[in-house]
mmCIF file of C-alpha atoms in Angstrom:
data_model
loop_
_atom_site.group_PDB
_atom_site.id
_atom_site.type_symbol
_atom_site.label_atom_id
_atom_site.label_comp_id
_atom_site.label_asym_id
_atom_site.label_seq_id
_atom_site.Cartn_x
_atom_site.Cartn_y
_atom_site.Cartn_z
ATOM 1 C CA UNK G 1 -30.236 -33.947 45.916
ATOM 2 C CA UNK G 2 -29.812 -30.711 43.967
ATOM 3 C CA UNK G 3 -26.600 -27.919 43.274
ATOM 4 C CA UNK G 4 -26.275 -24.036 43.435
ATOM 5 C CA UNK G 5 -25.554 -22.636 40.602
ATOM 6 C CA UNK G 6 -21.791 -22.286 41.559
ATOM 7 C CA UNK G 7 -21.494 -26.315 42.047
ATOM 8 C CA UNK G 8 -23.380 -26.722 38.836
ATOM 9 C CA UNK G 9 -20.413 -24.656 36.865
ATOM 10 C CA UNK G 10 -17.963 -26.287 38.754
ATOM 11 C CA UNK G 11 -19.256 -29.541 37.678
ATOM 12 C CA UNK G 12 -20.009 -28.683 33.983
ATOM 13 C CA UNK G 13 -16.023 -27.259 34.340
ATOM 14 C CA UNK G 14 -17.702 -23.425 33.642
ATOM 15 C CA UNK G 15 -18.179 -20.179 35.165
ATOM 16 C CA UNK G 16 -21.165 -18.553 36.886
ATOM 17 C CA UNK G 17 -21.363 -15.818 34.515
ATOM 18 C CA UNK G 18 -21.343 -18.613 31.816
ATOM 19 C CA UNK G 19 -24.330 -19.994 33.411
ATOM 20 C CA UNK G 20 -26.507 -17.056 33.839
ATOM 21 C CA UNK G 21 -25.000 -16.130 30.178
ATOM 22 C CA UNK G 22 -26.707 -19.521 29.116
ATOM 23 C CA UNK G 23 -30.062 -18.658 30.969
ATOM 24 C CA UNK G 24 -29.763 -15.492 29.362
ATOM 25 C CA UNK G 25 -30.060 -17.159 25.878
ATOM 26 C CA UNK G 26 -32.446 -19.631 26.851
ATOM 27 C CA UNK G 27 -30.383 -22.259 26.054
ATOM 28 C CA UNK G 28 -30.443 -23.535 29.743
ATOM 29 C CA UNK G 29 -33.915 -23.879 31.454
ATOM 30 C CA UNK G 30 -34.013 -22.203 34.424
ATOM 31 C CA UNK G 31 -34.393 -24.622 37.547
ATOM 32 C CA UNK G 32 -37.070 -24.463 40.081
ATOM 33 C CA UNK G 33 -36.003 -22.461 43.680
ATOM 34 C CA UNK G 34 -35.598 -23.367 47.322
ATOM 35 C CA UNK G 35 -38.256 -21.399 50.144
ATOM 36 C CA UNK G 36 -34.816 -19.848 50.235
ATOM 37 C CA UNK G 37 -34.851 -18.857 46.846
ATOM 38 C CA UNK G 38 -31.635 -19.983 46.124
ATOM 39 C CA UNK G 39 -31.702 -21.921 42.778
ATOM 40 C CA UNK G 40 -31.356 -25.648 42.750
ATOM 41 C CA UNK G 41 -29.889 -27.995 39.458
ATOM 42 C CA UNK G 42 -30.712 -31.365 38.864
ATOM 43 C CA UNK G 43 -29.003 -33.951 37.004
ATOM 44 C CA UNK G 44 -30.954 -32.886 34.215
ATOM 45 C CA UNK G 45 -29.212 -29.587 33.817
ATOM 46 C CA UNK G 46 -26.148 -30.802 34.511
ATOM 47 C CA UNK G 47 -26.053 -32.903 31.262
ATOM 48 C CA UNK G 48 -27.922 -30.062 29.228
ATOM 49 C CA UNK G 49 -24.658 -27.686 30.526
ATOM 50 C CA UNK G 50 -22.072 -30.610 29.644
ATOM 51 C CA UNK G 51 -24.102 -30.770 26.205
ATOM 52 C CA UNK G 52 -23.967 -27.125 25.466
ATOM 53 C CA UNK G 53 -19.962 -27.222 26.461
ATOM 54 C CA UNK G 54 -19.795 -30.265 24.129
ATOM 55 C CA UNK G 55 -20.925 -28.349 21.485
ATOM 56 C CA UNK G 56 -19.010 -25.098 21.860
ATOM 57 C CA UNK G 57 -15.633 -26.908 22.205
ATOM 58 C CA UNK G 58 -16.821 -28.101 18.754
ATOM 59 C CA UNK G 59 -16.777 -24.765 17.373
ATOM 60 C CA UNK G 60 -20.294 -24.547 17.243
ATOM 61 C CA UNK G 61 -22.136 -21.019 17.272
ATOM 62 C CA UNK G 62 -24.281 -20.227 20.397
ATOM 63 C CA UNK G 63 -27.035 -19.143 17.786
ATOM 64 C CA UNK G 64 -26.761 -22.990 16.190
ATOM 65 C CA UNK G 65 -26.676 -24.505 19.829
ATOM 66 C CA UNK G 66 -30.996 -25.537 19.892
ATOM 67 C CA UNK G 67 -30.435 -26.884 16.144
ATOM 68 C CA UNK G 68 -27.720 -29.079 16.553
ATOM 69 C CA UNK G 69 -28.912 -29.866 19.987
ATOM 70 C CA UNK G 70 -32.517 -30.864 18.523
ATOM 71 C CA UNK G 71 -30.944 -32.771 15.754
ATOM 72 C CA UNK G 72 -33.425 -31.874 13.232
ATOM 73 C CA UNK G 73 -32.924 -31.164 9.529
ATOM 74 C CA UNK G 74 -30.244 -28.549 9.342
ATOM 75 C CA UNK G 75 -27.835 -30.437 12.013
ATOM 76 C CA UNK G 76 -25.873 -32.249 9.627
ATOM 77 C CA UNK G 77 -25.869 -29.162 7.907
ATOM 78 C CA UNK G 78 -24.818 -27.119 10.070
ATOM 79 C CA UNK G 79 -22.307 -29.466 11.493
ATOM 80 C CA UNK G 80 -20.650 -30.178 7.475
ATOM 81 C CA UNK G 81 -20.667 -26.244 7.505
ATOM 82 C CA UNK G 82 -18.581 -25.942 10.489
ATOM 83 C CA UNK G 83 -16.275 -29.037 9.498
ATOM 84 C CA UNK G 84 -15.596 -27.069 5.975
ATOM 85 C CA UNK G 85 -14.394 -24.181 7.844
ATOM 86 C CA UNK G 86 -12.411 -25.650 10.420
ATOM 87 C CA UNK G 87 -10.837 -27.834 6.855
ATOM 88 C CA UNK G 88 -9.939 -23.862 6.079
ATOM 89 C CA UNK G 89 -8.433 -22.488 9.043
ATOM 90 C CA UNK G 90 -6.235 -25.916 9.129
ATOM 91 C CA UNK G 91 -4.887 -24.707 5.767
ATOM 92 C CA UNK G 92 -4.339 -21.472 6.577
ATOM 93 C CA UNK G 93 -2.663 -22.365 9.705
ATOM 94 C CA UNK G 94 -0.271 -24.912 7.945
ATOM 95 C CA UNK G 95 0.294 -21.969 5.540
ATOM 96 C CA UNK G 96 1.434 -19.683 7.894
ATOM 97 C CA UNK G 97 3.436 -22.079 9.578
ATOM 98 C CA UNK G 98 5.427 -22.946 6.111
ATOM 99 C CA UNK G 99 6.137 -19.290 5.661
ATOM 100 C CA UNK G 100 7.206 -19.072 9.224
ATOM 101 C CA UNK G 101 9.346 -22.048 8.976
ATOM 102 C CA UNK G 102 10.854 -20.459 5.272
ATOM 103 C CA UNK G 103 11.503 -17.423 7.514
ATOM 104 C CA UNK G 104 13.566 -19.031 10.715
ATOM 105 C CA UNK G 105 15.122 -21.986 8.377
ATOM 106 C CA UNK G 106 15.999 -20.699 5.173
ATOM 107 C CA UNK G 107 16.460 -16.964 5.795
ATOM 108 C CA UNK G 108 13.712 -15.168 3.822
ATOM 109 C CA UNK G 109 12.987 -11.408 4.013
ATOM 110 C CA UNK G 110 9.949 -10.484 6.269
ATOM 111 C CA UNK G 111 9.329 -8.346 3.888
ATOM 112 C CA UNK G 112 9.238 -10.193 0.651
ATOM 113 C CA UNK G 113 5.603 -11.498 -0.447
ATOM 114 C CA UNK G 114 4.844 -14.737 0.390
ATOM 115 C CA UNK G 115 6.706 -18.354 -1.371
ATOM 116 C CA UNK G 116 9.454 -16.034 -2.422
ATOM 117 C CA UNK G 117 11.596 -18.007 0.241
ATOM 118 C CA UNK G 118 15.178 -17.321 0.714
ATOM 119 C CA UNK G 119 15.597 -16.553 -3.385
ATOM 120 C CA UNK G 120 15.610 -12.761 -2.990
ATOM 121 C CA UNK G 121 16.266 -12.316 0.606
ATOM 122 C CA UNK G 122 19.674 -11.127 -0.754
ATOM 123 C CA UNK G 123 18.209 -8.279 -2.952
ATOM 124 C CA UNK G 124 19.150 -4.817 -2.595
ATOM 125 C CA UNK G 125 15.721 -3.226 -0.149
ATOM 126 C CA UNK G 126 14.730 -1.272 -2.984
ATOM 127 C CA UNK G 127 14.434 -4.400 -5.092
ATOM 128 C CA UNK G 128 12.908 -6.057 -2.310
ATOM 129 C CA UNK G 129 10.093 -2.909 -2.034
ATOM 130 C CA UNK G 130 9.150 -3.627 -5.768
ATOM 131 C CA UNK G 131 8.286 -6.997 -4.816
ATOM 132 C CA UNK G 132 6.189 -5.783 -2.335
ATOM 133 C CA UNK G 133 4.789 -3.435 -4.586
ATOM 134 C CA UNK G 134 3.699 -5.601 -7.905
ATOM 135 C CA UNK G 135 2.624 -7.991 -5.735
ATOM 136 C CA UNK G 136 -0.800 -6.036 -4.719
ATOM 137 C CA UNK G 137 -1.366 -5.298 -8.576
ATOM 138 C CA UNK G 138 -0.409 -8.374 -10.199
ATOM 139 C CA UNK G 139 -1.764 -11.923 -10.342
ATOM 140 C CA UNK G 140 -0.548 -14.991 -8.385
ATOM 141 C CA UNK G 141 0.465 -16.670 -11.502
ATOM 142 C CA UNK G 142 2.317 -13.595 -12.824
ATOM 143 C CA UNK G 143 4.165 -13.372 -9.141
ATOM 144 C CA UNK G 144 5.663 -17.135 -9.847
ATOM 145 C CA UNK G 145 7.013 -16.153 -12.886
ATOM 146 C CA UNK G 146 9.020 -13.113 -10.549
ATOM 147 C CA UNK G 147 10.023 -15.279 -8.395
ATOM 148 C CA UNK G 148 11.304 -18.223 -10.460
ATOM 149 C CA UNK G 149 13.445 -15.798 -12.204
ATOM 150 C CA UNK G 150 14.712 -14.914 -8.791
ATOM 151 C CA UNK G 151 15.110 -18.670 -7.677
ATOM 152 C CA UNK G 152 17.558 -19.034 -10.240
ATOM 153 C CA UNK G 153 21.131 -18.127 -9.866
ATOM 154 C CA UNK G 154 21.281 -14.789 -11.259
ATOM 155 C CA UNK G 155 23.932 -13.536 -13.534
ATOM 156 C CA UNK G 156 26.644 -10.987 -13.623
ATOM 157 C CA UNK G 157 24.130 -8.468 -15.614
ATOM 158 C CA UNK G 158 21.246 -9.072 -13.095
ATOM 159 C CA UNK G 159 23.829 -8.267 -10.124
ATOM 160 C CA UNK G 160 25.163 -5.154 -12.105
ATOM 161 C CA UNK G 161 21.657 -3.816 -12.912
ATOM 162 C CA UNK G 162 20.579 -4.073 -9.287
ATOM 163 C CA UNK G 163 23.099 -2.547 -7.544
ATOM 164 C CA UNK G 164 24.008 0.135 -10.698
ATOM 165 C CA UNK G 165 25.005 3.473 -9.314
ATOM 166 C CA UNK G 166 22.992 6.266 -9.945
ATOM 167 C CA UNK G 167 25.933 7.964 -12.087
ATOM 168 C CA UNK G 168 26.659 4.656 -14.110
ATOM 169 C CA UNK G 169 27.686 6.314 -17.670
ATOM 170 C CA UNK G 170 25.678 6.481 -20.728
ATOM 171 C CA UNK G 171 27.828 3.155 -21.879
ATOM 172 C CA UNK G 172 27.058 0.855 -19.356
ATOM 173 C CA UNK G 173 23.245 1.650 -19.413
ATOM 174 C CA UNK G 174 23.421 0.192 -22.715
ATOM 175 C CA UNK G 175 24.677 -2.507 -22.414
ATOM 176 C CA UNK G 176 22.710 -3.473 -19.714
ATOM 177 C CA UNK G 177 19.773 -2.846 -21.838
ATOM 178 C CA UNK G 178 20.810 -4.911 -24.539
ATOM 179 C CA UNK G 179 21.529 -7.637 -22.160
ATOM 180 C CA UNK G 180 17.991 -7.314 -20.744
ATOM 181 C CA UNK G 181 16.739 -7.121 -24.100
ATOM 182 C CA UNK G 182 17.751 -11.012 -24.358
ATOM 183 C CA UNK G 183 15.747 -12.239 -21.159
ATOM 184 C CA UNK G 184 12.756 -10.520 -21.855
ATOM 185 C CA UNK G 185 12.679 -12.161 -25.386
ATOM 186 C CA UNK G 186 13.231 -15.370 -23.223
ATOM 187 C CA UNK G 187 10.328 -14.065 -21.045
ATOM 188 C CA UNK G 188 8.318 -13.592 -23.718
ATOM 189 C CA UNK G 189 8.667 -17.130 -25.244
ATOM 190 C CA UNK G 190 8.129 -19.038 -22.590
ATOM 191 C CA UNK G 191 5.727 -16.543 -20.515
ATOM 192 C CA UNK G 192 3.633 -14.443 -22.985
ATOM 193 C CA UNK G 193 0.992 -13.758 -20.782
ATOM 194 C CA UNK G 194 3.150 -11.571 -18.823
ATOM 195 C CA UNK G 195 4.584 -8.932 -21.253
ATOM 196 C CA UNK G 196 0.938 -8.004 -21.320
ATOM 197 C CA UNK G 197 0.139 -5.914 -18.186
ATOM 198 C CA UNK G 198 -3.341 -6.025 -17.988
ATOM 199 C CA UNK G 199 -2.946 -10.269 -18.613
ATOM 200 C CA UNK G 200 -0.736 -9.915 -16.040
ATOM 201 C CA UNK G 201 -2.625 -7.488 -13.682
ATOM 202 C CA UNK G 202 -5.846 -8.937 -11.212
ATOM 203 C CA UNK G 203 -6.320 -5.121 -10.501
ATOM 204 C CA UNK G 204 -8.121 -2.373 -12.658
ATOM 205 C CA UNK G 205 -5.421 -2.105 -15.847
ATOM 206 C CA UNK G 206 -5.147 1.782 -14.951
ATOM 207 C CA UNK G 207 -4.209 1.143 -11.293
ATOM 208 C CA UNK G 208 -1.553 -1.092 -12.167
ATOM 209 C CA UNK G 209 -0.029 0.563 -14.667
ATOM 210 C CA UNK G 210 0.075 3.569 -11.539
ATOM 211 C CA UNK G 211 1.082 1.019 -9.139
ATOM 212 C CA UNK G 212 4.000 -0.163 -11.514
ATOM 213 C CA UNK G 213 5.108 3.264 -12.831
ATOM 214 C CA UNK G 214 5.345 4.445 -9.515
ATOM 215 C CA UNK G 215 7.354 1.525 -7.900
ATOM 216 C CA UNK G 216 9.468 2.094 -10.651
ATOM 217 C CA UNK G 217 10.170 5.551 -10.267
ATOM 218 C CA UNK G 218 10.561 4.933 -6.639
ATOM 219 C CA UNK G 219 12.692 2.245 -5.945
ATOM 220 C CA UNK G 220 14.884 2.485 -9.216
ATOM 221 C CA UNK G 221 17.312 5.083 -9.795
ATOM 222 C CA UNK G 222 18.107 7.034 -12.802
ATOM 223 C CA UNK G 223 20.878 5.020 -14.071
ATOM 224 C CA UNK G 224 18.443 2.074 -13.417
ATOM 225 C CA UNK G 225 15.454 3.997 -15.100
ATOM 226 C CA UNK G 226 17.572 4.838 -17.944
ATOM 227 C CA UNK G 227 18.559 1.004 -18.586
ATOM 228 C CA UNK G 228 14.235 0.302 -18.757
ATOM 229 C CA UNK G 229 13.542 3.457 -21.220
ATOM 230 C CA UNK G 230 16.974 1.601 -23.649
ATOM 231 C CA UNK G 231 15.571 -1.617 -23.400
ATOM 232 C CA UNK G 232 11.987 -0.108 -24.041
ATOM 233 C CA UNK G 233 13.518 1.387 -27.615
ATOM 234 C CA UNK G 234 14.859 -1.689 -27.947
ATOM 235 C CA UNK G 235 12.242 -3.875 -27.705
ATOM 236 C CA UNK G 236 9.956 -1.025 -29.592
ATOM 237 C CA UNK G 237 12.343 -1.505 -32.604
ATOM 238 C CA UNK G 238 12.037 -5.076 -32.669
ATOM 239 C CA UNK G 239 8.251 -4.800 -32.742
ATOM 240 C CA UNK G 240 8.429 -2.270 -35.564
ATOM 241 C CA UNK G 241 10.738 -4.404 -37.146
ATOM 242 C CA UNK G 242 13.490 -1.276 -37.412
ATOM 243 C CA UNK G 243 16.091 -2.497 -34.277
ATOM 244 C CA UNK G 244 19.632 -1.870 -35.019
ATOM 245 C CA UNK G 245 20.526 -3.010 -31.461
ATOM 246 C CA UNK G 246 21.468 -0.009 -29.917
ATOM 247 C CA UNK G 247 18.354 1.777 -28.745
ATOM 248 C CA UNK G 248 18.280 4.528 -31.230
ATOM 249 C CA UNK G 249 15.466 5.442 -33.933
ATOM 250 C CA UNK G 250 15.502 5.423 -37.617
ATOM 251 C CA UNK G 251 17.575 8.660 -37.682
ATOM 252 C CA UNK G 252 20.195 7.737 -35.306
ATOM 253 C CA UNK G 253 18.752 9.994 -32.220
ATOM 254 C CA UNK G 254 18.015 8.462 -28.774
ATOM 255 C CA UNK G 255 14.312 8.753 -27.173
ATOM 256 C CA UNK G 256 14.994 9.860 -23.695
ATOM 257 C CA UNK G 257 11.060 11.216 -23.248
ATOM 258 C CA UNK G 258 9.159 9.396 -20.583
ATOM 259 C CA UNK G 259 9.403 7.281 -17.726
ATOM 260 C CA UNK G 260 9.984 3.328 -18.676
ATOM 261 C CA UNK G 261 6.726 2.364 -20.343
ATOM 262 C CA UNK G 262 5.059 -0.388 -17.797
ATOM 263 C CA UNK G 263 2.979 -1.527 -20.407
ATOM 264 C CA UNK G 264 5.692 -2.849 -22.384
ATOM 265 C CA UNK G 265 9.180 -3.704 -19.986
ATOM 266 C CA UNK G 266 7.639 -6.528 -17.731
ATOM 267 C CA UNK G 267 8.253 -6.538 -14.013
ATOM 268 C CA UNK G 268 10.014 -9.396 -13.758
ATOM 269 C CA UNK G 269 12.794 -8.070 -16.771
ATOM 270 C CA UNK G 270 15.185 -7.339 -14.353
ATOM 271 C CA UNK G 271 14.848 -11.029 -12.577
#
């Protein structure tokens, strides 16, 4: 009582290519021929073919098939090997799925990097594209910092700052600044790591520096920039031990050369 090779894939729940792909391999013995010379399965390949599906279902790699199959020495192996990365993809998976679910629950930006949740969803896009930016330069740790400032309510001065015209007077930029001034001395308490931009950075410390200079350039605009170079002199000052709280120098004169120093105004000052 044998099979063609189209009842034997029926039965194994395959395709005919799959067999032949099988006898290709030599992972399924070829079966002996009718005077016809049509093939004809046994029951023996039938339960090789169910063995091989078995196996495959499993995640198991064609190439590992005869190992696992033979059960020698590098089965279990091979076997803990797969289980480890199916353990991975399962995380990844319920990763994705709790960003998704942050997404179509609680209204977070698509655009935002990931765990920033619904927190800055509200920010202006430009805001928004800085996230994006620092977060290819800087490291995870760093990033929670960002967005725990953002988790928390944020206060008149953080509103202000991020939606600051581009013609906002000399006056208010300095203000701002001093405000600023306060939370990155609060940053720089509790968070020291992170006023440092290469402790900060998981990139080459010249790259991010670029990456951060030119986000800033980019997605701030000059009123904005001109709040980061005051609270730069500001916080410059305080280091030198020579503030007098109003972002000037020694002689009275403001520094308006540069573009905000990245080195010194942490990203998340603005938070």
């Amino acid at each position: 009582m044998t099979w063609s090779t189209r009842q034997l894939a029926e039965l194994a729940g395959t395709t005919l290519k799959t067999v032949r792909h099988y006898h290709k391999l030599g992972l399924l013995e070829e079966p002996e021929r009718a005077p016809s010379g049509y093939k004809r399965y046994d029951v023996r390949h039938l339960v090789r073919l169910m063995g091989i599906r078995r196996l495959t279902d499993l995640g198991v790699p064609l190439s590992d098939i005869p190992t696992v199959a033979a059960a020698d020495a590098r089965s279990t192996e091979i076997l803990r090997a797969l289980d480890a990365e199916l353990a991975a993809n399962i995380e990844r998976q319920q990763h994705m799925r709790r960003q998704l679910a942050a997404i179509l629950q609680d209204g977070a930006s698509l655009d935002l990097p990931a765990d920033f949740g619904a927190a800055a969803a509200t920010l202006p896009r430009a805001q928004q594209d800085l996230l994006v930016a620092y977060s290819s330069v800087l490291t995870p740790t760093a990033m929670s910092v960002i967005r725990d400032q953002y988790a928390r309510p944020r206060d008149e001065v953080a509103e202000e700052f991020e939606h600051l015209p581009a013609d906002a007077p000399e006056d208010v930029r300095r203000r701002l600044a001093a405000h600023l001034a306060a939370e990155v001395r609060a940053q720089r308490a509790d968070h020291s790591f992170i006023t440092d931009l290469d402790a900060a950075s998981r990139r080459n410390g010249k790259l991010t520096r670029s990456v951060v200079t030119q986000a800033l350039i980019t997605f701030y605009n000059e009123a904005q920039l001109g709040v980061l170079r005051h609270l730069h002199d500001l916080l410059e000052q305080e280091a030198d031990g020579g503030a007098d709280g109003d972002g000037r120098d020694g002689k009275g004169e403001q520094d308006h050369s540069g573009d905000p120093d990245p080195h010194r105004v942490t990203p998340g000052a603005t938070g």
